[in-house]
Amino acid sequence: MVYPPTCAGCGTATADAGALCPVCWSALRLIEEPLCERLGVPFAVDLGVGHLISPEAFARPPVFTRSRAVALYDDVARRLVHRLKYEDRHDLALPMARMMSAAGRTLIADADCVVPVPLHRWRLWRRRFNQAALLARPIAATAALPFLPQTLVRRRPTRSQVGLSRTGRAENLTGAFTVPPDYAHLLAGRRVLLVDDVRTTGATGNAAARALIRGGAASVDLLTFALVGDPVG
């Protein structure tokens, strides 16, 4: 009520809270078609041949069925994620979730429920909130889908993924997630939309998707705000 709304990326004054100024908006590297049907990675050129699958998806097929993201994890997207995650800017969750809903509309149309990637209880106690849940809740509400954070838990603490190799990331998350037996019935036969803030190698998404499928889910799609990497080709 006292301070005017500012750009979520750089702090410049804007007309609406949570909005991006023209400079930050133009610098946000939005992911658009053509893109890989499985991993959601954009192609540098339009090959003009129906559904496209990237070489990475062929070489290392993910456990989740499809993945989509709003933008590549560059300057503006990184600042947005960091402000939400480390600066307690919970007000950014809603505009970020709206962008995710648009980017993941085909995934949302096929989903039966929404599940956020969980934090371990000790990390949640230190941080006080789960950024994936802050993003997932409004996505579920807008689509009128059940929001089921209790159906997936991180049963053991894991070290930070930063600096780990692809193999190291996968090993770090082996057996980290599980579906509590008391909540498995909520997933039985359902198509799950799994939500997280950033996808790097897909190790977290794969580990969480594997646990959900073992817990009874029919399939899992992954929706994130940002994607680490460059366009294919």
Tab-separated table of C-alpha atoms in Angstrom:
chain	number	residue	atom	x	y	z
A	1	MET	CA	0.000	0.000	0.000
A	2	VAL	CA	2.960	2.319	0.546
A	3	TYR	CA	5.423	1.320	-2.165
A	4	PRO	CA	4.545	1.252	-5.905
A	5	PRO	CA	4.711	-2.106	-7.731
A	6	THR	CA	8.104	-2.941	-9.200
A	7	CYS	CA	9.454	-5.243	-11.878
A	8	ALA	CA	9.964	-8.763	-10.558
A	9	GLY	CA	13.182	-8.991	-12.526
A	10	CYS	CA	15.027	-5.711	-11.927
A	11	GLY	CA	13.007	-3.616	-9.479
A	12	THR	CA	11.993	-0.881	-11.920
A	13	ALA	CA	8.559	0.643	-11.273
A	14	THR	CA	5.738	-1.095	-13.134
A	15	ALA	CA	1.998	-0.693	-13.443
A	16	ASP	CA	1.138	-4.055	-11.881
A	17	ALA	CA	2.601	-6.063	-9.001
A	18	GLY	CA	4.545	-9.115	-10.120
A	19	ALA	CA	4.828	-7.853	-13.694
A	20	LEU	CA	8.018	-7.568	-15.718
A	21	CYS	CA	9.198	-4.305	-17.245
A	22	PRO	CA	9.577	-4.221	-21.052
A	23	VAL	CA	13.355	-4.710	-20.817
A	24	CYS	CA	13.141	-7.814	-18.605
A	25	TRP	CA	10.220	-9.236	-20.555
A	26	SER	CA	12.129	-8.950	-23.834
A	27	ALA	CA	15.182	-10.565	-22.197
A	28	LEU	CA	13.178	-13.542	-20.879
A	29	ARG	CA	13.987	-16.424	-23.235
A	30	LEU	CA	10.539	-17.930	-23.565
A	31	ILE	CA	10.334	-21.511	-24.833
A	32	GLU	CA	8.174	-21.793	-27.921
A	33	GLU	CA	7.550	-24.367	-30.608
A	34	PRO	CA	9.170	-26.194	-32.246
A	35	LEU	CA	10.214	-28.205	-29.213
A	36	CYS	CA	10.897	-31.799	-28.171
A	37	GLU	CA	7.618	-33.589	-27.440
A	38	ARG	CA	9.161	-35.485	-24.507
A	39	LEU	CA	11.590	-33.043	-22.881
A	40	GLY	CA	10.154	-29.696	-23.976
A	41	VAL	CA	13.581	-28.525	-25.165
A	42	PRO	CA	13.256	-25.971	-27.991
A	43	PHE	CA	14.791	-26.566	-31.402
A	44	ALA	CA	16.925	-23.806	-32.892
A	45	VAL	CA	15.263	-24.221	-36.311
A	46	ASP	CA	11.810	-25.340	-37.392
A	47	LEU	CA	12.200	-28.685	-39.173
A	48	GLY	CA	8.536	-28.665	-40.147
A	49	VAL	CA	7.931	-32.373	-39.553
A	50	GLY	CA	5.204	-33.064	-36.986
A	51	HIS	CA	6.113	-34.206	-33.469
A	52	LEU	CA	9.824	-33.794	-32.793
A	53	ILE	CA	11.974	-35.816	-30.403
A	54	SER	CA	15.381	-34.508	-29.333
A	55	PRO	CA	18.525	-36.705	-29.416
A	56	GLU	CA	18.663	-36.553	-25.597
A	57	ALA	CA	15.141	-37.970	-25.313
A	58	PHE	CA	16.122	-40.847	-27.590
A	59	ALA	CA	19.387	-41.503	-25.738
A	60	ARG	CA	17.973	-41.134	-22.208
A	61	PRO	CA	14.170	-41.488	-22.227
A	62	PRO	CA	12.753	-39.829	-19.092
A	63	VAL	CA	10.529	-41.588	-16.576
A	64	PHE	CA	7.987	-38.778	-16.900
A	65	THR	CA	5.977	-38.736	-20.113
A	66	ARG	CA	6.401	-35.079	-21.089
A	67	SER	CA	8.038	-31.955	-19.710
A	68	ARG	CA	7.333	-28.281	-20.348
A	69	ALA	CA	8.813	-25.020	-19.037
A	70	VAL	CA	8.185	-21.312	-19.452
A	71	ALA	CA	11.703	-20.113	-20.211
A	72	LEU	CA	15.342	-21.055	-20.438
A	73	TYR	CA	17.243	-20.570	-17.184
A	74	ASP	CA	19.034	-17.360	-18.122
A	75	ASP	CA	19.400	-14.013	-16.388
A	76	VAL	CA	15.777	-12.966	-15.924
A	77	ALA	CA	14.379	-16.455	-15.238
A	78	ARG	CA	17.215	-17.093	-12.767
A	79	ARG	CA	16.470	-13.867	-10.885
A	80	LEU	CA	12.781	-14.700	-10.659
A	81	VAL	CA	13.451	-18.199	-9.316
A	82	HIS	CA	16.064	-16.963	-6.842
A	83	ARG	CA	13.828	-14.186	-5.533
A	84	LEU	CA	10.997	-16.634	-4.981
A	85	LYS	CA	13.225	-19.301	-3.481
A	86	TYR	CA	15.801	-17.402	-1.435
A	87	GLU	CA	14.382	-13.897	-0.889
A	88	ASP	CA	10.911	-14.917	0.336
A	89	ARG	CA	9.220	-13.173	-2.594
A	90	HIS	CA	6.062	-15.262	-2.322
A	91	ASP	CA	4.219	-12.603	-4.302
A	92	LEU	CA	6.046	-13.834	-7.420
A	93	ALA	CA	4.492	-17.299	-7.199
A	94	LEU	CA	1.167	-16.261	-8.719
A	95	PRO	CA	2.480	-14.487	-11.852
A	96	MET	CA	5.038	-17.273	-12.363
A	97	ALA	CA	2.297	-19.891	-11.973
A	98	ARG	CA	0.162	-18.077	-14.539
A	99	MET	CA	3.001	-18.248	-17.054
A	100	MET	CA	3.478	-21.945	-16.232
A	101	SER	CA	-0.218	-22.605	-16.795
A	102	ALA	CA	0.071	-21.103	-20.265
A	103	ALA	CA	3.265	-22.973	-21.134
A	104	GLY	CA	1.879	-26.270	-19.805
A	105	ARG	CA	-1.700	-26.003	-21.044
A	106	THR	CA	-1.549	-29.292	-22.991
A	107	LEU	CA	-0.180	-31.100	-19.925
A	108	ILE	CA	-2.771	-29.527	-17.645
A	109	ALA	CA	-5.588	-30.521	-20.010
A	110	ASP	CA	-4.584	-34.182	-19.621
A	111	ALA	CA	-3.928	-34.099	-15.852
A	112	ASP	CA	-6.145	-35.498	-13.104
A	113	CYS	CA	-4.267	-33.918	-10.188
A	114	VAL	CA	-1.313	-31.678	-9.330
A	115	VAL	CA	1.598	-32.697	-7.075
A	116	PRO	CA	4.568	-30.466	-6.129
A	117	VAL	CA	8.093	-31.848	-5.796
A	118	PRO	CA	8.526	-32.006	-1.994
A	119	LEU	CA	11.339	-30.824	0.246
A	120	HIS	CA	12.677	-32.980	3.050
A	121	ARG	CA	11.062	-31.980	6.352
A	122	TRP	CA	14.323	-30.571	7.767
A	123	ARG	CA	14.914	-28.368	4.710
A	124	LEU	CA	11.275	-27.298	4.805
A	125	TRP	CA	11.690	-26.365	8.469
A	126	ARG	CA	14.757	-24.217	7.652
A	127	ARG	CA	13.261	-22.547	4.568
A	128	ARG	CA	9.708	-22.386	6.007
A	129	PHE	CA	8.080	-22.964	2.615
A	130	ASN	CA	8.293	-25.158	-0.479
A	131	GLN	CA	8.636	-23.058	-3.630
A	132	ALA	CA	7.277	-25.895	-5.789
A	133	ALA	CA	4.101	-25.977	-3.686
A	134	LEU	CA	3.724	-22.187	-3.961
A	135	LEU	CA	3.733	-22.590	-7.757
A	136	ALA	CA	1.631	-25.751	-7.886
A	137	ARG	CA	-1.273	-24.540	-5.742
A	138	PRO	CA	-2.465	-21.715	-8.054
A	139	ILE	CA	-1.902	-23.909	-11.117
A	140	ALA	CA	-4.227	-26.520	-9.618
A	141	ALA	CA	-6.755	-23.913	-8.504
A	142	THR	CA	-6.930	-22.245	-11.926
A	143	ALA	CA	-7.439	-25.603	-13.645
A	144	ALA	CA	-9.890	-26.854	-10.967
A	145	LEU	CA	-7.663	-29.888	-10.325
A	146	PRO	CA	-7.020	-31.581	-6.956
A	147	PHE	CA	-3.868	-30.269	-5.262
A	148	LEU	CA	-2.227	-33.267	-3.553
A	149	PRO	CA	1.037	-32.281	-1.805
A	150	GLN	CA	0.639	-35.075	0.750
A	151	THR	CA	0.898	-37.845	-1.852
A	152	LEU	CA	4.659	-37.509	-2.370
A	153	VAL	CA	7.309	-37.101	0.335
A	154	ARG	CA	11.084	-36.850	0.351
A	155	ARG	CA	11.915	-39.575	2.836
A	156	ARG	CA	15.604	-38.812	3.247
A	157	PRO	CA	17.638	-35.609	3.016
A	158	THR	CA	19.796	-35.246	-0.083
A	159	ARG	CA	22.830	-33.067	-0.687
A	160	SER	CA	22.512	-30.061	-2.987
A	161	GLN	CA	22.447	-30.971	-6.679
A	162	VAL	CA	24.602	-27.961	-7.564
A	163	GLY	CA	27.960	-29.072	-8.943
A	164	LEU	CA	27.001	-32.724	-9.355
A	165	SER	CA	27.315	-34.533	-12.683
A	166	ARG	CA	24.288	-36.032	-14.410
A	167	THR	CA	25.153	-39.420	-12.918
A	168	GLY	CA	25.832	-37.891	-9.514
A	169	ARG	CA	22.469	-36.123	-9.524
A	170	ALA	CA	20.652	-39.352	-10.323
A	171	GLU	CA	22.536	-41.289	-7.625
A	172	ASN	CA	21.922	-38.520	-5.077
A	173	LEU	CA	18.152	-38.899	-5.565
A	174	THR	CA	17.924	-42.674	-5.747
A	175	GLY	CA	15.169	-43.760	-3.371
A	176	ALA	CA	14.685	-40.202	-2.094
A	177	PHE	CA	10.930	-40.034	-2.804
A	178	THR	CA	8.039	-42.227	-1.810
A	179	VAL	CA	4.252	-42.253	-1.788
A	180	PRO	CA	2.887	-42.704	1.758
A	181	PRO	CA	0.625	-45.808	1.819
A	182	ASP	CA	-2.187	-43.841	3.472
A	183	TYR	CA	-2.402	-41.523	0.463
A	184	ALA	CA	-1.730	-43.963	-2.384
A	185	HIS	CA	-5.453	-44.271	-3.130
A	186	LEU	CA	-5.506	-40.608	-4.181
A	187	LEU	CA	-3.101	-41.413	-7.024
A	188	ALA	CA	-4.479	-44.757	-8.180
A	189	GLY	CA	-4.841	-44.675	-11.958
A	190	ARG	CA	-4.503	-40.892	-12.116
A	191	ARG	CA	-2.455	-38.807	-14.536
A	192	VAL	CA	-0.254	-36.590	-12.379
A	193	LEU	CA	1.071	-33.140	-13.187
A	194	LEU	CA	4.322	-32.835	-11.223
A	195	VAL	CA	5.433	-29.239	-10.554
A	196	ASP	CA	8.886	-27.850	-9.743
A	197	ASP	CA	10.709	-24.546	-10.188
A	198	VAL	CA	13.637	-25.600	-12.409
A	199	ARG	CA	14.586	-28.669	-14.462
A	200	THR	CA	18.305	-29.187	-14.960
A	201	THR	CA	19.137	-32.765	-15.981
A	202	GLY	CA	15.712	-34.137	-15.095
A	203	ALA	CA	17.084	-36.252	-12.234
A	204	THR	CA	14.629	-34.842	-9.696
A	205	GLY	CA	11.690	-35.185	-12.064
A	206	ASN	CA	12.669	-38.758	-12.916
A	207	ALA	CA	13.081	-39.794	-9.280
A	208	ALA	CA	9.776	-38.199	-8.246
A	209	ALA	CA	7.935	-39.599	-11.279
A	210	ARG	CA	9.288	-43.090	-10.580
A	211	ALA	CA	7.984	-42.938	-7.001
A	212	LEU	CA	4.567	-41.670	-8.140
A	213	ILE	CA	4.209	-44.433	-10.720
A	214	ARG	CA	5.274	-47.056	-8.194
A	215	GLY	CA	2.683	-45.542	-5.878
A	216	GLY	CA	-0.080	-46.144	-8.389
A	217	ALA	CA	-0.136	-43.136	-10.743
A	218	ALA	CA	-0.958	-43.960	-14.356
A	219	SER	CA	1.494	-41.412	-15.767
A	220	VAL	CA	3.429	-38.291	-14.817
A	221	ASP	CA	4.040	-35.057	-16.739
A	222	LEU	CA	6.508	-32.454	-15.452
A	223	LEU	CA	5.940	-28.683	-15.492
A	224	THR	CA	8.611	-26.214	-14.369
A	225	PHE	CA	9.150	-22.492	-14.628
A	226	ALA	CA	12.657	-22.717	-16.068
A	227	LEU	CA	14.752	-25.163	-18.051
A	228	VAL	CA	18.548	-25.290	-17.906
A	229	GLY	CA	20.118	-25.693	-21.327
A	230	ASP	CA	20.231	-24.308	-24.850
A	231	PRO	CA	18.061	-24.908	-27.908
A	232	VAL	CA	18.784	-28.136	-29.820
A	233	GLY	CA	20.703	-27.699	-33.040
